[in-house]
Amino acid sequence: MSASSYDADVLVVGAGPAGVAASLMAASVNLRAIVVESGPVGGKLHRIGAMDNVPGCWSTGPQLAEALTADLERLQDAGRCTLVRGHGLKVSGHDDRAELVLADGRVFTAGSIVVATGVTELSPSELEWVSAPTDFSPSPLWRATPQELTGRTYVLGADRPLGTWLRAHPDATTTLHVLCPPSDEYKAAEVEDDGRVRLVPVSHAAISRPASGDGWTVEVKGQDGTKNVYAATSILNNLGSKPAGLTGLISDGDGYHPSNQQHRRIRIAGDLRSARFQRIATAQGSGAEAVLAYYYDTALRPMNGATR
Ligand SMILES: Cc1cc2nc3c(=O)[nH]c(=O)nc-3n(C[C@H](O)[C@H](O)[C@H](O)COP(=O)(O)OP(=O)(O)OC[C@H]3O[C@@H](n4cnc5c(N)ncnc54)[C@H](O)[C@@H]3O)c2cc1C
């Protein structure tokens, strides 16, 4: 298969910060890109109520998502990229091509695929330190408004959206009782001075319905072995995330997908690479880097007889 018979030079799966950066870089080195996205352009940016660590004057995620949407529209208008609505299912790398299969059966080929599908929320049943009824499905903290939080609110986990929520709602007076397992302690450090947070160090939390009345009963085993029982009006999910990779990717021990372990035609960008670098700026950098790597390593050099 030659470069001219590919559907695109570069297929980008996911149009969050990493995927859009990959598309911008592809256009700048004159590579044809197809971007496959199953949701709104901008990805997790739509969940960020307040931010201050991104180059530019962006104070909320949706503002930046709007700018990324405009970037993709501009690339499409210029004929440098095509946005395809769909859900990527499976990738494979071959000597002469990389291939992507969508959930609806469509198949695309390219010289390289950049997978930038990010991470997805963990649910209580996936973590050993929480036990709860099978129908327990708490709403995510990032979506909660202060007005909804009446009564005693418990938050499962001290993942970083906790700090974002507090910054996004500086006038909220609700106390958040945050059940914090040892694995989240380093993240809790950034909110421990906020008077609205009560950190509850836990080794295990058992959630059940009370014998009578509404809400939840939370039985906590502390890290020192002590046991306490609390009544919660509401419980919110802030348990963190897991990689949202595609079939065909190689995983490390944590389930993430390091770029350097994949087939040479498949690269990983953004949050999907590792639990360690989950930030907008590093996602953007890795998206651009993934395309440059293909451009210099492969697109400019023949690969097993193929021109690209
Ligand atoms: C509540 C919250 C607050 C945050 N606050 C900050 C902050 O203040 N500063 C900061 O730097 N970072 C923050 N982050 C982290 C930041 O949002 C991420 O690091 C960044 O969005 C990662 O970009 P990405 O492109 O890798 O993934 P994502 O933004 O997750 O984008 C992935 C895209 O892929 C799409 N997708 C997924 N699977 C498929 C599939 N199979 N087929 C097609 N499309 C698919 C998704 O719909 C999504 O659009 C926050 C995250 C959250 C959740």
XYZ file of N, CA and C and ligand atoms in Angstrom, residues 12-21 35-55 59 61 68 84-90 100-103 115-121 141-143 159-165 167 238 241 244-246 269-273 277-284 286, ligand 1:
299
model
N -5.946 10.599 13.714
C -5.887 11.015 15.118
C -7.168 10.535 15.778
N -7.059 9.759 16.841
C -8.267 9.287 17.534
C -8.399 10.084 18.830
N -9.439 10.898 18.921
C -9.665 11.746 20.094
C -9.318 13.188 19.780
N -10.245 14.090 20.035
C -10.013 15.523 19.756
C -10.039 16.330 21.039
N -9.314 15.847 22.042
C -9.048 16.666 23.227
C -7.818 17.515 22.943
N -7.216 18.098 23.981
C -6.030 18.929 23.761
C -4.923 18.203 22.994
N -4.700 16.911 23.288
C -3.626 16.180 22.614
C -3.953 15.963 21.137
N -5.176 15.520 20.855
C -5.554 15.220 19.476
C -5.589 16.471 18.608
N -6.072 17.576 19.158
C -6.120 18.811 18.352
C -4.696 19.317 18.090
N -3.817 19.208 19.091
C -2.420 19.617 18.868
C -1.790 18.749 17.775
N -9.407 13.165 11.880
C -9.577 13.138 13.332
C -10.891 12.432 13.639
N -10.827 11.382 14.447
C -12.048 10.643 14.818
C -12.403 11.003 16.256
N -13.604 11.484 16.468
C -14.012 11.913 17.821
C -15.432 11.435 18.083
N -15.644 10.902 19.296
C -16.973 10.385 19.622
C -17.807 11.385 20.423
N -17.185 12.431 20.925
C -17.929 13.410 21.735
C -17.624 14.816 21.263
N -17.784 15.788 22.166
C -17.484 17.164 21.768
C -15.981 17.415 21.664
N -15.571 18.226 20.696
C -14.157 18.595 20.579
C -13.742 19.332 21.867
N -12.585 18.962 22.386
C -12.111 19.588 23.642
C -11.981 18.581 24.766
N -12.663 17.442 24.659
C -12.526 16.371 25.657
C -12.784 16.853 27.086
N -11.864 16.537 27.982
C -12.052 16.828 29.409
C -12.098 18.322 29.705
N -11.701 19.151 28.748
C -11.728 20.595 29.011
C -13.126 21.042 29.429
N -14.141 20.340 28.932
C -15.516 20.734 29.245
C -15.836 20.553 30.728
N -14.952 19.864 31.472
C -15.223 19.608 32.896
C -14.461 20.567 33.808
N -13.693 21.468 33.245
C -12.787 22.269 34.075
C -13.383 23.651 34.310
N -13.894 23.852 35.516
C -14.562 25.115 35.850
C -13.598 26.258 36.110
N -12.371 25.954 36.458
C -11.373 27.010 36.712
C -9.999 26.418 36.458
N -9.164 27.177 35.724
C -7.791 26.685 35.516
C -6.847 27.871 35.365
N -5.588 27.634 35.732
C -4.638 28.753 35.689
C -3.238 28.309 35.263
N -3.133 27.085 34.715
C -1.791 26.576 34.421
C -1.585 26.274 32.944
N -2.357 26.948 32.078
C -2.276 26.642 30.654
C -1.770 27.886 29.912
N -0.827 27.725 28.979
C -0.349 28.889 28.237
C -1.510 29.640 27.585
N -9.135 30.925 31.515
C -9.440 30.730 32.930
C -10.425 29.581 33.160
N -11.942 25.675 31.267
C -11.745 24.683 30.213
C -12.642 24.917 28.996
N -10.259 25.376 20.562
C -9.813 24.170 19.838
C -10.820 23.792 18.748
N -14.164 13.254 11.657
C -15.122 12.155 11.482
C -15.755 11.869 12.835
N -17.070 11.846 12.865
C -17.772 11.487 14.109
C -17.848 9.976 14.203
N -17.322 9.403 15.290
C -17.363 7.952 15.434
C -16.567 7.520 16.644
N -16.696 6.234 16.953
C -16.025 5.683 18.138
C -14.950 4.704 17.688
N -13.695 5.051 17.933
C -12.599 4.164 17.566
C -12.595 2.928 18.455
N -12.383 1.752 17.821
C -12.462 0.500 18.579
C -11.119 -0.212 18.635
N -10.451 -0.300 17.478
C -9.293 -1.180 17.388
C -8.254 -0.577 16.446
N -7.331 1.607 11.542
C -8.257 1.889 12.642
C -9.639 1.358 12.280
N -10.236 0.591 13.186
C -11.610 0.096 12.974
C -12.525 0.853 13.936
N -13.616 1.391 13.403
C -14.594 2.080 14.252
C -15.697 1.120 14.696
N -16.411 1.530 15.753
C -17.474 0.675 16.293
C -18.557 0.391 15.261
N -3.099 7.889 18.921
C -4.246 7.588 19.796
C -4.191 8.551 20.979
N -5.238 9.378 21.099
C -5.287 10.414 22.142
C -6.662 10.377 22.796
N -7.032 9.202 23.274
C -8.394 9.014 23.794
C -8.506 9.279 25.295
N -7.415 9.632 25.951
C -7.490 10.092 27.337
C -7.841 8.999 28.334
N -8.521 9.423 29.378
C -8.876 8.511 30.466
C -10.373 8.593 30.731
N -10.860 7.624 31.477
C -12.287 7.614 31.816
C -12.459 7.374 33.316
N -13.622 7.786 33.859
C -13.814 7.733 35.313
C -13.834 6.320 35.882
N -18.039 14.566 41.126
C -17.891 15.852 41.827
C -17.829 17.016 40.841
N -17.084 16.846 39.724
C -16.857 17.987 38.828
C -18.163 18.569 38.302
N -19.243 17.724 38.266
C -20.499 18.195 37.699
C -21.391 18.868 38.750
N -8.970 12.896 44.249
C -8.305 13.140 42.983
C -8.344 14.637 42.650
N -7.538 15.049 41.669
C -7.300 16.481 41.426
C -8.536 17.317 41.100
N -9.595 16.766 40.517
C -10.776 17.599 40.290
C -11.307 18.253 41.578
N -10.893 17.742 42.752
C -11.312 18.380 44.005
C -10.787 19.817 44.067
N -9.499 20.002 43.788
C -8.915 21.355 43.792
C -9.573 22.229 42.739
N -9.837 21.652 41.566
C -10.486 22.420 40.493
C -11.863 22.877 40.940
N -12.617 21.983 41.593
C -13.975 22.322 42.023
C -13.935 23.465 43.047
N -11.638 25.766 43.387
C -11.254 27.023 42.721
C -12.403 27.557 41.872
N -15.155 11.046 43.136
C -13.921 11.745 42.734
C -12.762 10.740 42.831
N -9.249 8.136 37.597
C -9.552 7.666 36.257
C -8.706 6.457 35.856
N -8.427 5.062 28.747
C -9.506 4.744 27.795
C -8.892 4.324 26.465
N -8.030 3.304 26.523
C -7.316 2.890 25.309
C -8.173 2.069 24.362
N -7.603 1.752 23.218
C -8.304 0.959 22.208
C -7.726 -0.450 22.169
N -0.663 9.824 22.664
C -0.505 11.209 23.123
C -1.477 11.493 24.262
N -1.112 12.462 25.097
C -2.010 12.945 26.149
C -2.083 12.022 27.354
N -3.209 12.108 28.062
C -3.394 11.393 29.332
C -3.242 9.879 29.207
N -3.465 9.351 28.033
C -3.437 7.890 27.845
C -2.038 7.308 28.033
N -1.009 8.165 27.989
C 0.375 7.670 28.081
C 0.703 7.125 29.464
N 1.521 12.266 33.896
C 1.588 13.566 33.207
C 0.207 13.985 32.709
N -0.775 14.030 33.568
C -2.123 14.317 33.099
C -2.420 15.799 33.263
N -1.897 16.553 32.327
C -2.044 18.000 32.315
C -2.281 18.458 30.878
N -2.984 19.569 30.730
C -3.329 20.042 29.383
C -2.071 20.352 28.567
N -1.133 21.082 29.178
C 0.045 21.509 28.415
C 0.885 20.306 27.972
N 0.994 19.281 28.840
C 1.797 18.120 28.432
C 1.030 17.294 27.387
N -0.297 17.314 27.474
C -1.101 16.619 26.442
C -0.858 17.278 25.085
N -0.881 18.612 25.073
C -0.665 19.325 23.801
C 0.728 19.027 23.252
N 2.626 16.439 23.773
C 2.794 15.063 23.300
C 2.044 14.822 21.990
C -12.299 17.910 36.499
C -10.956 18.038 35.842
C -10.179 19.150 36.078
C -8.931 19.303 35.467
N -8.214 20.450 35.690
C -7.049 20.654 35.036
C -6.316 21.874 35.179
O -6.729 22.802 35.896
N -5.145 21.992 34.482
C -4.650 21.000 33.671
O -3.578 21.180 33.090
N -5.325 19.844 33.517
C -6.502 19.649 34.170
N -7.178 18.456 34.003
C -6.570 17.406 33.155
C -6.798 17.707 31.647
O -8.169 17.886 31.409
C -6.240 16.556 30.820
O -4.865 16.374 31.130
C -6.382 16.799 29.302
O -7.709 17.088 28.934
C -5.898 15.562 28.552
O -6.070 15.741 27.185
P -6.216 14.472 26.211
O -6.369 15.063 24.844
O -5.144 13.509 26.485
O -7.553 13.728 26.669
P -9.063 14.194 26.798
O -9.179 15.635 27.113
O -9.681 13.223 27.734
O -9.644 13.978 25.332
C -9.843 12.671 24.829
C -10.852 12.754 23.695
O -10.938 11.472 23.093
C -12.302 11.169 22.838
N -12.424 9.716 22.811
C -12.237 8.846 23.839
N -12.368 7.584 23.432
C -12.649 7.656 22.094
C -12.875 6.677 21.110
N -12.818 5.357 21.392
N -13.142 7.081 19.829
C -13.180 8.408 19.527
N -12.967 9.382 20.437
C -12.690 9.004 21.701
C -13.055 11.801 23.990
O -14.412 12.022 23.651
C -12.267 13.084 24.187
O -12.778 14.147 23.394
C -8.428 18.283 34.607
C -9.206 17.139 34.368
C -10.455 17.022 34.971
C -11.291 15.791 34.684
